[in-house]
């Protein structure tokens, strides 16, 4: 027994001896929950990839600030023709790629064409659908000619990274070794361990970045991430959920920043599978859900019940009070099912995105729908399986999270237009399609507002998705981290202004 | 002669086990739904079927499964384990980069288990029929049944509450910072060693008690040898034979526990490598890593057999 005690004392001493209170110089140690699925800015879709590369390694012609306003990026200025179909961009001087070489209009044209090229298979291609021609009159000028006016263009360009022209045909190298113009240069990727970036000494913005580098540590275990932050081993847990944030709130040396998400949680319905093909049934499901309870139970109150657009898009989003079916009414739901001639109980399967918040939502929805005689079996696969089933529309219903941007077109066109690239619901509504096409070409602000109000009303009650909620997004960091700004779209672009005060 | 014959038989068994495992691993990981290409290209419906087909061809996934197996085995026999689908680096390099933390962690856990199990086992044997026996027995059952990963989480949460500044996650190479290396491994190694320690202590207790019933012990006592000496010199010696065998078997199981513990303590070892490789369906990497782990497991068991034969005179006759 004595020996036991001694060895414990010995190990305790060893621990105490190595008690280091984070007295090393930068880099900033960031802990993220999952490995990115590649780093090619024109190919990846997952948040896990986006947060590592957007605004840190890569930049677009235009950029967003933390208030989601469009500001100059790699283009220092632009002019728009009278008829709104010609955009002339003046490029910044002296912008270098990490891998060497100065950025010219040829690289910009090659990047845009790479996104448009079918062989790239870029999910961003639809954002450039209006482009007719890309011209490069000289090294520092790019002219984009459109088939028709395209209101979302400047917003879309914030998401399209400029890469060296030599990668035009190469869809593999950048997935593993990114090469951009941003404040941080890629150093190495140790799969499932860490991705290391170092400061780009020749960054075009004077005095930036202020950090020596950024290490993204891949730490799948939530408790481990939290302990790592409280012990000072990690400096930041970006884009985390309310549960984690609330647990860290009381810790000394930890501070939080939060904002309302652009991404929304939804329950998607496969409209090719009865009885979900019946609009009345879809409306009934909307009435059966109590979104306030859902936000309380699954998001710990850190979020708002939401319609088709994030309330953060103040210019466009309709208040949910204006959407009739957003008030919970189980009796009306049952009446609608009866009206539709559907026999209850209905047995359906619910495919669940394997995240803590979506799992919690799935359970709440299961309970709420059981009250009107819709019995759900939950299927919670691992992520690879989820992606495959989702992509192939192998589901009755699913619960997931869809990303958003500052542009309503990005919320709707890909996802709800007939044949849209992420229209996994197999939904087709010609009236909605016409509205979505008109929304792209309308450049007058009031006109667009009117069109997207109609779109939201069309989707809200008998569309293929039950819009659930917009969560509060948090970043937890050590008090020694200064200058960080949380972005509603989960970009970590503000890392270039961050300092670490040791 | 007998000994050599047995050895040869064991070696043939070994070869069969390894071949069998290689077939099973190959088949099982391809049975996981969702393939490498789908995961690589992401949740993105704009990828053309042609492009998916092209990537499959490049990775050799378009061949029938038995042909894929033949290709893989013939490459492996030439010492070529292929390249990681994601990074394009040779699989061998990936494994080499991850093998040290795991090796260190498991050896440290094994050493901890053995060093603590011997005094605990003796203590339990000596407490037999006395007050306190129930307490120690209960403790050993708790040790046996606590899942190491849960204990690991409790440990880091507790320690971070008591000593918020202590950095206990991750891994630092011994050559770079010996103290930091040990300090970071102590907790996970302890969590990992607990069930094995309890197991070994219980085993030692029962073999010791059994040995104490033997004739030679009675003889020694009758000759007036002091009780302590009887215990340590005579009984313990014989009781350690099954103990050593068990240590060997346990060493294999440590690898399984290490996979989970590495997740909790963010240690960049083989466990993280295997889990990550499975998540991204990185076939060459999964195959090579699991084959390596299996071979070490089988080899350790084989070595135990040999050692056992050497230390137990009844076998090596």
PDB file of N, CA and C in Angstrom, chain A residues 1 4 8 11 15 18-22 37-38 45 119-123 125-126 171-172 175-176 189 191-193 218 220-221 223-224 227-228 230-234 382 384-385 387-388 390-391 421, chain B residues 33-35 38-40 42-48 51 58 86-89 94 98 116 123 153 156-157 160 164-170 179-180 183-184 186 190 263-264 266 268 272 276-277 281:
ATOM      1  N   UNK A   1       0.832  -1.201   0.000  1.00  0.00           N
ATOM      2  CA  UNK A   1       0.000   0.000   0.000  1.00  0.00           C
ATOM      3  C   UNK A   1       0.867   1.251   0.000  1.00  0.00           C
ATOM      4  N   UNK A   4       2.150   2.011  -3.317  1.00  0.00           N
ATOM      5  CA  UNK A   4       1.106   2.648  -4.106  1.00  0.00           C
ATOM      6  C   UNK A   4       1.095   4.158  -3.887  1.00  0.00           C
ATOM      7  N   UNK A   8       1.886   7.393  -6.500  1.00  0.00           N
ATOM      8  CA  UNK A   8       0.958   8.488  -6.777  1.00  0.00           C
ATOM      9  C   UNK A   8       1.597   9.838  -6.502  1.00  0.00           C
ATOM     10  N   UNK A  11       3.982  10.655  -9.276  1.00  0.00           N
ATOM     11  CA  UNK A  11       3.390  11.122 -10.528  1.00  0.00           C
ATOM     12  C   UNK A  11       2.821  12.530 -10.366  1.00  0.00           C
ATOM     13  N   UNK A  15       3.785  15.879 -12.579  1.00  0.00           N
ATOM     14  CA  UNK A  15       2.804  16.765 -13.201  1.00  0.00           C
ATOM     15  C   UNK A  15       3.037  18.211 -12.784  1.00  0.00           C
ATOM     16  N   UNK A  18       5.875  19.913 -14.495  1.00  0.00           N
ATOM     17  CA  UNK A  18       5.680  20.319 -15.890  1.00  0.00           C
ATOM     18  C   UNK A  18       4.541  21.312 -16.024  1.00  0.00           C
ATOM     19  N   UNK A  19       4.151  21.877 -14.931  1.00  0.00           N
ATOM     20  CA  UNK A  19       3.065  22.846 -14.940  1.00  0.00           C
ATOM     21  C   UNK A  19       3.515  24.073 -15.732  1.00  0.00           C
ATOM     22  N   UNK A  20       3.074  24.112 -16.971  1.00  0.00           N
ATOM     23  CA  UNK A  20       3.470  25.272 -17.771  1.00  0.00           C
ATOM     24  C   UNK A  20       2.227  26.085 -18.051  1.00  0.00           C
ATOM     25  N   UNK A  21       2.296  27.347 -17.768  1.00  0.00           N
ATOM     26  CA  UNK A  21       1.080  28.167 -17.867  1.00  0.00           C
ATOM     27  C   UNK A  21       1.032  28.885 -19.205  1.00  0.00           C
ATOM     28  N   UNK A  22       1.179  28.117 -20.273  1.00  0.00           N
ATOM     29  CA  UNK A  22       1.057  28.688 -21.611  1.00  0.00           C
ATOM     30  C   UNK A  22       2.038  29.795 -21.878  1.00  0.00           C
ATOM     31  N   UNK A  37     -12.828  17.700 -44.943  1.00  0.00           N
ATOM     32  CA  UNK A  37     -12.854  16.698 -46.011  1.00  0.00           C
ATOM     33  C   UNK A  37     -12.195  17.282 -47.248  1.00  0.00           C
ATOM     34  N   UNK A  38     -10.963  17.721 -47.084  1.00  0.00           N
ATOM     35  CA  UNK A  38     -10.234  18.317 -48.201  1.00  0.00           C
ATOM     36  C   UNK A  38     -10.160  19.828 -48.049  1.00  0.00           C
ATOM     37  N   UNK A  45     -17.479  21.422 -49.410  1.00  0.00           N
ATOM     38  CA  UNK A  45     -18.753  22.012 -49.012  1.00  0.00           C
ATOM     39  C   UNK A  45     -18.894  22.056 -47.494  1.00  0.00           C
ATOM     40  N   UNK A 119     -15.817  19.509 -65.229  1.00  0.00           N
ATOM     41  CA  UNK A 119     -14.898  18.488 -64.713  1.00  0.00           C
ATOM     42  C   UNK A 119     -14.492  18.758 -63.273  1.00  0.00           C
ATOM     43  N   UNK A 120     -14.577  20.019 -62.862  1.00  0.00           N
ATOM     44  CA  UNK A 120     -14.228  20.333 -61.477  1.00  0.00           C
ATOM     45  C   UNK A 120     -15.311  19.827 -60.536  1.00  0.00           C
ATOM     46  N   UNK A 121     -16.555  19.842 -61.025  1.00  0.00           N
ATOM     47  CA  UNK A 121     -17.668  19.416 -60.174  1.00  0.00           C
ATOM     48  C   UNK A 121     -17.843  20.351 -59.002  1.00  0.00           C
ATOM     49  N   UNK A 122     -17.711  21.659 -59.262  1.00  0.00           N
ATOM     50  CA  UNK A 122     -17.767  22.605 -58.145  1.00  0.00           C
ATOM     51  C   UNK A 122     -19.202  22.884 -57.713  1.00  0.00           C
ATOM     52  N   UNK A 123     -19.477  22.812 -56.417  1.00  0.00           N
ATOM     53  CA  UNK A 123     -20.806  23.153 -55.922  1.00  0.00           C
ATOM     54  C   UNK A 123     -21.090  24.647 -56.083  1.00  0.00           C
ATOM     55  N   UNK A 125     -20.603  26.294 -58.861  1.00  0.00           N
ATOM     56  CA  UNK A 125     -20.822  26.617 -60.273  1.00  0.00           C
ATOM     57  C   UNK A 125     -22.130  27.369 -60.496  1.00  0.00           C
ATOM     58  N   UNK A 126     -23.179  26.966 -59.755  1.00  0.00           N
ATOM     59  CA  UNK A 126     -24.478  27.600 -59.990  1.00  0.00           C
ATOM     60  C   UNK A 126     -24.455  29.083 -59.603  1.00  0.00           C
ATOM     61  N   UNK A 171      -7.599  18.831 -60.029  1.00  0.00           N
ATOM     62  CA  UNK A 171      -8.605  18.845 -58.952  1.00  0.00           C
ATOM     63  C   UNK A 171      -8.127  18.057 -57.734  1.00  0.00           C
ATOM     64  N   UNK A 172      -6.846  17.770 -57.644  1.00  0.00           N
ATOM     65  CA  UNK A 172      -6.385  16.957 -56.516  1.00  0.00           C
ATOM     66  C   UNK A 172      -5.388  17.659 -55.598  1.00  0.00           C
ATOM     67  N   UNK A 175      -6.675  19.981 -52.789  1.00  0.00           N
ATOM     68  CA  UNK A 175      -7.397  19.272 -51.722  1.00  0.00           C
ATOM     69  C   UNK A 175      -6.460  18.968 -50.557  1.00  0.00           C
ATOM     70  N   UNK A 176      -5.169  18.766 -50.883  1.00  0.00           N
ATOM     71  CA  UNK A 176      -4.195  18.366 -49.854  1.00  0.00           C
ATOM     72  C   UNK A 176      -3.253  19.491 -49.476  1.00  0.00           C
ATOM     73  N   UNK A 189      -0.470  19.193 -43.152  1.00  0.00           N
ATOM     74  CA  UNK A 189      -1.697  18.568 -42.694  1.00  0.00           C
ATOM     75  C   UNK A 189      -1.330  17.188 -42.190  1.00  0.00           C
ATOM     76  N   UNK A 191      -3.098  14.199 -40.919  1.00  0.00           N
ATOM     77  CA  UNK A 191      -4.491  13.768 -40.875  1.00  0.00           C
ATOM     78  C   UNK A 191      -4.923  13.378 -39.461  1.00  0.00           C
ATOM     79  N   UNK A 192      -6.079  13.873 -39.074  1.00  0.00           N
ATOM     80  CA  UNK A 192      -6.678  13.589 -37.764  1.00  0.00           C
ATOM     81  C   UNK A 192      -5.888  14.127 -36.591  1.00  0.00           C
ATOM     82  N   UNK A 193      -4.856  14.886 -36.837  1.00  0.00           N
ATOM     83  CA  UNK A 193      -4.089  15.458 -35.735  1.00  0.00           C
ATOM     84  C   UNK A 193      -4.141  16.981 -35.792  1.00  0.00           C
ATOM     85  N   UNK A 218      -7.236  18.889 -34.433  1.00  0.00           N
ATOM     86  CA  UNK A 218      -8.470  18.135 -34.634  1.00  0.00           C
ATOM     87  C   UNK A 218      -8.737  17.300 -33.387  1.00  0.00           C
ATOM     88  N   UNK A 220     -11.803  15.418 -31.640  1.00  0.00           N
ATOM     89  CA  UNK A 220     -13.208  15.020 -31.774  1.00  0.00           C
ATOM     90  C   UNK A 220     -13.980  14.984 -30.451  1.00  0.00           C
ATOM     91  N   UNK A 221     -13.289  14.812 -29.351  1.00  0.00           N
ATOM     92  CA  UNK A 221     -13.971  14.620 -28.070  1.00  0.00           C
ATOM     93  C   UNK A 221     -14.307  15.973 -27.425  1.00  0.00           C
ATOM     94  N   UNK A 223     -15.338  16.908 -24.423  1.00  0.00           N
ATOM     95  CA  UNK A 223     -14.759  17.167 -23.097  1.00  0.00           C
ATOM     96  C   UNK A 223     -13.283  17.537 -23.230  1.00  0.00           C
ATOM     97  N   UNK A 224     -12.615  16.895 -24.159  1.00  0.00           N
ATOM     98  CA  UNK A 224     -11.194  17.165 -24.373  1.00  0.00           C
ATOM     99  C   UNK A 224     -10.980  18.589 -24.890  1.00  0.00           C
ATOM    100  N   UNK A 227     -11.547  20.986 -21.859  1.00  0.00           N
ATOM    101  CA  UNK A 227     -10.433  20.969 -20.908  1.00  0.00           C
ATOM    102  C   UNK A 227      -9.215  21.632 -21.533  1.00  0.00           C
ATOM    103  N   UNK A 228      -9.012  21.390 -22.820  1.00  0.00           N
ATOM    104  CA  UNK A 228      -7.871  22.000 -23.506  1.00  0.00           C
ATOM    105  C   UNK A 228      -7.938  23.513 -23.474  1.00  0.00           C
ATOM    106  N   UNK A 230      -9.680  25.351 -21.104  1.00  0.00           N
ATOM    107  CA  UNK A 230      -9.546  25.849 -19.722  1.00  0.00           C
ATOM    108  C   UNK A 230      -8.109  25.699 -19.215  1.00  0.00           C
ATOM    109  N   UNK A 231      -7.364  24.726 -19.755  1.00  0.00           N
ATOM    110  CA  UNK A 231      -5.988  24.549 -19.292  1.00  0.00           C
ATOM    111  C   UNK A 231      -5.015  25.414 -20.095  1.00  0.00           C
ATOM    112  N   UNK A 232      -5.513  26.087 -21.111  1.00  0.00           N
ATOM    113  CA  UNK A 232      -4.642  26.979 -21.875  1.00  0.00           C
ATOM    114  C   UNK A 232      -3.895  26.281 -22.995  1.00  0.00           C
ATOM    115  N   UNK A 233      -4.166  24.999 -23.174  1.00  0.00           N
ATOM    116  CA  UNK A 233      -3.485  24.288 -24.252  1.00  0.00           C
ATOM    117  C   UNK A 233      -4.008  24.731 -25.616  1.00  0.00           C
ATOM    118  N   UNK A 234      -5.304  25.018 -25.674  1.00  0.00           N
ATOM    119  CA  UNK A 234      -5.886  25.608 -26.881  1.00  0.00           C
ATOM    120  C   UNK A 234      -6.302  27.030 -26.543  1.00  0.00           C
ATOM    121  N   UNK A 382     -23.177   7.102 -39.272  1.00  0.00           N
ATOM    122  CA  UNK A 382     -22.019   7.992 -39.169  1.00  0.00           C
ATOM    123  C   UNK A 382     -22.024   8.900 -40.394  1.00  0.00           C
ATOM    124  N   UNK A 384     -20.303   9.631 -43.073  1.00  0.00           N
ATOM    125  CA  UNK A 384     -20.105   9.188 -44.447  1.00  0.00           C
ATOM    126  C   UNK A 384     -21.374   8.564 -45.016  1.00  0.00           C
ATOM    127  N   UNK A 385     -22.014   7.756 -44.190  1.00  0.00           N
ATOM    128  CA  UNK A 385     -23.252   7.102 -44.575  1.00  0.00           C
ATOM    129  C   UNK A 385     -24.375   8.134 -44.736  1.00  0.00           C
ATOM    130  N   UNK A 387     -24.137  11.268 -45.568  1.00  0.00           N
ATOM    131  CA  UNK A 387     -23.919  12.041 -46.797  1.00  0.00           C
ATOM    132  C   UNK A 387     -24.396  11.248 -48.007  1.00  0.00           C
ATOM    133  N   UNK A 388     -24.070   9.962 -48.012  1.00  0.00           N
ATOM    134  CA  UNK A 388     -24.448   9.139 -49.156  1.00  0.00           C
ATOM    135  C   UNK A 388     -25.967   9.006 -49.273  1.00  0.00           C
ATOM    136  N   UNK A 390     -28.239  10.969 -48.019  1.00  0.00           N
ATOM    137  CA  UNK A 390     -28.801  12.293 -48.256  1.00  0.00           C
ATOM    138  C   UNK A 390     -28.681  12.640 -49.739  1.00  0.00           C
ATOM    139  N   UNK A 391     -27.489  12.427 -50.269  1.00  0.00           N
ATOM    140  CA  UNK A 391     -27.237  12.781 -51.660  1.00  0.00           C
ATOM    141  C   UNK A 391     -28.108  11.965 -52.612  1.00  0.00           C
ATOM    142  N   UNK A 421     -28.987  21.606 -57.459  1.00  0.00           N
ATOM    143  CA  UNK A 421     -27.923  20.644 -57.152  1.00  0.00           C
ATOM    144  C   UNK A 421     -28.030  20.046 -55.754  1.00  0.00           C
TER     145      UNK A 421
ATOM    146  N   UNK B  33     -20.913   0.968 -45.498  1.00  0.00           N
ATOM    147  CA  UNK B  33     -21.560   1.730 -46.569  1.00  0.00           C
ATOM    148  C   UNK B  33     -20.867   3.070 -46.783  1.00  0.00           C
ATOM    149  N   UNK B  34     -20.958   3.582 -47.979  1.00  0.00           N
ATOM    150  CA  UNK B  34     -20.330   4.878 -48.281  1.00  0.00           C
ATOM    151  C   UNK B  34     -18.904   4.602 -48.661  1.00  0.00           C
ATOM    152  N   UNK B  35     -18.492   4.984 -49.865  1.00  0.00           N
ATOM    153  CA  UNK B  35     -17.117   4.656 -50.201  1.00  0.00           C
ATOM    154  C   UNK B  35     -16.237   5.893 -50.190  1.00  0.00           C
ATOM    155  N   UNK B  38     -17.099   8.895 -52.496  1.00  0.00           N
ATOM    156  CA  UNK B  38     -18.247   9.720 -52.107  1.00  0.00           C
ATOM    157  C   UNK B  38     -17.842  10.686 -50.995  1.00  0.00           C
ATOM    158  N   UNK B  39     -17.041  10.176 -50.055  1.00  0.00           N
ATOM    159  CA  UNK B  39     -16.665  11.014 -48.925  1.00  0.00           C
ATOM    160  C   UNK B  39     -15.667  12.080 -49.356  1.00  0.00           C
ATOM    161  N   UNK B  40     -14.793  11.689 -50.266  1.00  0.00           N
ATOM    162  CA  UNK B  40     -13.779  12.604 -50.777  1.00  0.00           C
ATOM    163  C   UNK B  40     -14.440  13.781 -51.495  1.00  0.00           C
ATOM    164  N   UNK B  42     -17.442  14.813 -51.124  1.00  0.00           N
ATOM    165  CA  UNK B  42     -18.295  15.585 -50.238  1.00  0.00           C
ATOM    166  C   UNK B  42     -19.767  15.511 -50.600  1.00  0.00           C
ATOM    167  N   UNK B  43     -20.566  16.223 -49.801  1.00  0.00           N
ATOM    168  CA  UNK B  43     -22.014  16.208 -49.991  1.00  0.00           C
ATOM    169  C   UNK B  43     -22.357  17.138 -51.130  1.00  0.00           C
ATOM    170  N   UNK B  44     -21.980  16.741 -52.321  1.00  0.00           N
ATOM    171  CA  UNK B  44     -22.050  17.690 -53.398  1.00  0.00           C
ATOM    172  C   UNK B  44     -22.624  17.018 -54.618  1.00  0.00           C
ATOM    173  N   UNK B  45     -23.835  17.370 -54.932  1.00  0.00           N
ATOM    174  CA  UNK B  45     -24.534  16.676 -56.000  1.00  0.00           C
ATOM    175  C   UNK B  45     -24.099  17.138 -57.381  1.00  0.00           C
ATOM    176  N   UNK B  46     -23.201  18.130 -57.460  1.00  0.00           N
ATOM    177  CA  UNK B  46     -22.833  18.624 -58.782  1.00  0.00           C
ATOM    178  C   UNK B  46     -21.692  17.836 -59.393  1.00  0.00           C
ATOM    179  N   UNK B  47     -21.229  16.811 -58.662  1.00  0.00           N
ATOM    180  CA  UNK B  47     -20.147  16.007 -59.201  1.00  0.00           C
ATOM    181  C   UNK B  47     -20.716  15.063 -60.244  1.00  0.00           C
ATOM    182  N   UNK B  48     -20.110  15.069 -61.430  1.00  0.00           N
ATOM    183  CA  UNK B  48     -20.631  14.222 -62.492  1.00  0.00           C
ATOM    184  C   UNK B  48     -20.267  12.763 -62.224  1.00  0.00           C
ATOM    185  N   UNK B  51     -16.839  11.793 -63.295  1.00  0.00           N
ATOM    186  CA  UNK B  51     -15.706  12.152 -62.454  1.00  0.00           C
ATOM    187  C   UNK B  51     -15.568  11.150 -61.309  1.00  0.00           C
ATOM    188  N   UNK B  58      -8.770   5.524 -60.656  1.00  0.00           N
ATOM    189  CA  UNK B  58      -7.430   5.908 -60.207  1.00  0.00           C
ATOM    190  C   UNK B  58      -7.065   5.207 -58.901  1.00  0.00           C
ATOM    191  N   UNK B  86      -5.861  10.228 -48.996  1.00  0.00           N
ATOM    192  CA  UNK B  86      -6.016  11.660 -48.770  1.00  0.00           C
ATOM    193  C   UNK B  86      -4.755  12.450 -49.004  1.00  0.00           C
ATOM    194  N   UNK B  87      -3.662  11.987 -48.425  1.00  0.00           N
ATOM    195  CA  UNK B  87      -2.463  12.824 -48.460  1.00  0.00           C
ATOM    196  C   UNK B  87      -1.514  12.408 -49.561  1.00  0.00           C
ATOM    197  N   UNK B  88      -1.710  11.215 -50.134  1.00  0.00           N
ATOM    198  CA  UNK B  88      -0.805  10.754 -51.167  1.00  0.00           C
ATOM    199  C   UNK B  88       0.546  10.321 -50.618  1.00  0.00           C
ATOM    200  N   UNK B  89       0.693  10.361 -49.283  1.00  0.00           N
ATOM    201  CA  UNK B  89       1.952   9.905 -48.692  1.00  0.00           C
ATOM    202  C   UNK B  89       1.926   8.381 -48.571  1.00  0.00           C
ATOM    203  N   UNK B  94       2.945   7.233 -42.845  1.00  0.00           N
ATOM    204  CA  UNK B  94       1.857   7.670 -41.960  1.00  0.00           C
ATOM    205  C   UNK B  94       1.880   6.857 -40.670  1.00  0.00           C
ATOM    206  N   UNK B  98       2.830   7.791 -36.458  1.00  0.00           N
ATOM    207  CA  UNK B  98       1.850   7.643 -35.384  1.00  0.00           C
ATOM    208  C   UNK B  98       2.187   6.536 -34.403  1.00  0.00           C
ATOM    209  N   UNK B 116       1.957  -2.427 -10.255  1.00  0.00           N
ATOM    210  CA  UNK B 116       0.985  -2.257  -9.177  1.00  0.00           C
ATOM    211  C   UNK B 116       0.227  -3.550  -8.882  1.00  0.00           C
ATOM    212  N   UNK B 123      -1.287  -8.479  -1.473  1.00  0.00           N
ATOM    213  CA  UNK B 123      -2.095  -7.898  -0.398  1.00  0.00           C
ATOM    214  C   UNK B 123      -3.449  -8.601  -0.321  1.00  0.00           C
ATOM    215  N   UNK B 153     -12.066  10.662 -19.197  1.00  0.00           N
ATOM    216  CA  UNK B 153     -12.811  11.922 -19.245  1.00  0.00           C
ATOM    217  C   UNK B 153     -12.960  12.500 -17.838  1.00  0.00           C
ATOM    218  N   UNK B 156      -9.598  14.038 -16.723  1.00  0.00           N
ATOM    219  CA  UNK B 156      -9.207  15.349 -17.251  1.00  0.00           C
ATOM    220  C   UNK B 156     -10.131  16.444 -16.734  1.00  0.00           C
ATOM    221  N   UNK B 157     -11.413  16.106 -16.566  1.00  0.00           N
ATOM    222  CA  UNK B 157     -12.328  17.124 -16.041  1.00  0.00           C
ATOM    223  C   UNK B 157     -11.958  17.480 -14.608  1.00  0.00           C
ATOM    224  N   UNK B 160      -8.661  19.393 -14.459  1.00  0.00           N
ATOM    225  CA  UNK B 160      -8.748  20.766 -14.964  1.00  0.00           C
ATOM    226  C   UNK B 160      -9.469  21.652 -13.958  1.00  0.00           C
ATOM    227  N   UNK B 164      -6.211  24.217 -13.129  1.00  0.00           N
ATOM    228  CA  UNK B 164      -6.632  24.634 -14.459  1.00  0.00           C
ATOM    229  C   UNK B 164      -5.470  24.904 -15.426  1.00  0.00           C
ATOM    230  N   UNK B 165      -4.273  25.128 -14.908  1.00  0.00           N
ATOM    231  CA  UNK B 165      -3.184  25.499 -15.813  1.00  0.00           C
ATOM    232  C   UNK B 165      -2.416  24.321 -16.375  1.00  0.00           C
ATOM    233  N   UNK B 166      -2.668  23.126 -15.845  1.00  0.00           N
ATOM    234  CA  UNK B 166      -1.853  21.975 -16.254  1.00  0.00           C
ATOM    235  C   UNK B 166      -2.236  21.523 -17.658  1.00  0.00           C
ATOM    236  N   UNK B 167      -1.223  21.396 -18.496  1.00  0.00           N
ATOM    237  CA  UNK B 167      -1.493  20.949 -19.852  1.00  0.00           C
ATOM    238  C   UNK B 167      -1.269  19.451 -19.931  1.00  0.00           C
ATOM    239  N   UNK B 168      -2.346  18.728 -20.152  1.00  0.00           N
ATOM    240  CA  UNK B 168      -2.231  17.273 -20.065  1.00  0.00           C
ATOM    241  C   UNK B 168      -2.673  16.579 -21.336  1.00  0.00           C
ATOM    242  N   UNK B 169      -2.953  17.352 -22.384  1.00  0.00           N
ATOM    243  CA  UNK B 169      -3.455  16.744 -23.606  1.00  0.00           C
ATOM    244  C   UNK B 169      -2.375  16.704 -24.667  1.00  0.00           C
ATOM    245  N   UNK B 170      -2.569  15.798 -25.616  1.00  0.00           N
ATOM    246  CA  UNK B 170      -1.650  15.743 -26.741  1.00  0.00           C
ATOM    247  C   UNK B 170      -0.397  14.946 -26.431  1.00  0.00           C
ATOM    248  N   UNK B 179      10.195  15.452 -19.643  1.00  0.00           N
ATOM    249  CA  UNK B 179       9.221  15.610 -18.559  1.00  0.00           C
ATOM    250  C   UNK B 179       7.809  15.810 -19.097  1.00  0.00           C
ATOM    251  N   UNK B 180       7.714  16.677 -20.100  1.00  0.00           N
ATOM    252  CA  UNK B 180       6.403  16.949 -20.696  1.00  0.00           C
ATOM    253  C   UNK B 180       5.825  15.692 -21.307  1.00  0.00           C
ATOM    254  N   UNK B 183       4.652  13.479 -18.366  1.00  0.00           N
ATOM    255  CA  UNK B 183       3.511  14.087 -17.683  1.00  0.00           C
ATOM    256  C   UNK B 183       2.238  13.915 -18.490  1.00  0.00           C
ATOM    257  N   UNK B 184       2.346  14.028 -19.814  1.00  0.00           N
ATOM    258  CA  UNK B 184       1.154  13.899 -20.645  1.00  0.00           C
ATOM    259  C   UNK B 184       0.694  12.452 -20.771  1.00  0.00           C
ATOM    260  N   UNK B 186       1.108  10.026 -18.297  1.00  0.00           N
ATOM    261  CA  UNK B 186       0.791   9.360 -17.034  1.00  0.00           C
ATOM    262  C   UNK B 186      -0.702   9.091 -16.875  1.00  0.00           C
ATOM    263  N   UNK B 190      -2.471   5.447 -16.951  1.00  0.00           N
ATOM    264  CA  UNK B 190      -3.112   4.927 -15.747  1.00  0.00           C
ATOM    265  C   UNK B 190      -4.535   4.465 -16.060  1.00  0.00           C
ATOM    266  N   UNK B 263      -8.375   9.161 -28.275  1.00  0.00           N
ATOM    267  CA  UNK B 263      -9.384  10.158 -28.623  1.00  0.00           C
ATOM    268  C   UNK B 263      -9.564  11.133 -27.459  1.00  0.00           C
ATOM    269  N   UNK B 264      -9.665  10.577 -26.256  1.00  0.00           N
ATOM    270  CA  UNK B 264      -9.963  11.403 -25.087  1.00  0.00           C
ATOM    271  C   UNK B 264      -8.810  12.354 -24.776  1.00  0.00           C
ATOM    272  N   UNK B 266      -6.409  13.295 -26.836  1.00  0.00           N
ATOM    273  CA  UNK B 266      -5.889  13.929 -28.053  1.00  0.00           C
ATOM    274  C   UNK B 266      -4.444  13.514 -28.333  1.00  0.00           C
ATOM    275  N   UNK B 268      -1.822  11.770 -30.714  1.00  0.00           N
ATOM    276  CA  UNK B 268      -1.777  11.443 -32.145  1.00  0.00           C
ATOM    277  C   UNK B 268      -1.155  10.078 -32.411  1.00  0.00           C
ATOM    278  N   UNK B 272      -5.949   7.129 -33.230  1.00  0.00           N
ATOM    279  CA  UNK B 272      -6.490   8.259 -34.005  1.00  0.00           C
ATOM    280  C   UNK B 272      -6.372   7.969 -35.496  1.00  0.00           C
ATOM    281  N   UNK B 276      -9.648   7.778 -37.849  1.00  0.00           N
ATOM    282  CA  UNK B 276      -9.724   8.747 -38.936  1.00  0.00           C
ATOM    283  C   UNK B 276      -9.784   8.047 -40.281  1.00  0.00           C
ATOM    284  N   UNK B 277      -8.962   7.024 -40.424  1.00  0.00           N
ATOM    285  CA  UNK B 277      -8.904   6.303 -41.694  1.00  0.00           C
ATOM    286  C   UNK B 277     -10.239   5.633 -41.984  1.00  0.00           C
ATOM    287  N   UNK B 281     -12.785   6.361 -45.007  1.00  0.00           N
ATOM    288  CA  UNK B 281     -12.715   5.180 -45.879  1.00  0.00           C
ATOM    289  C   UNK B 281     -11.381   5.121 -46.618  1.00  0.00           C
TER     290      UNK B 281
END
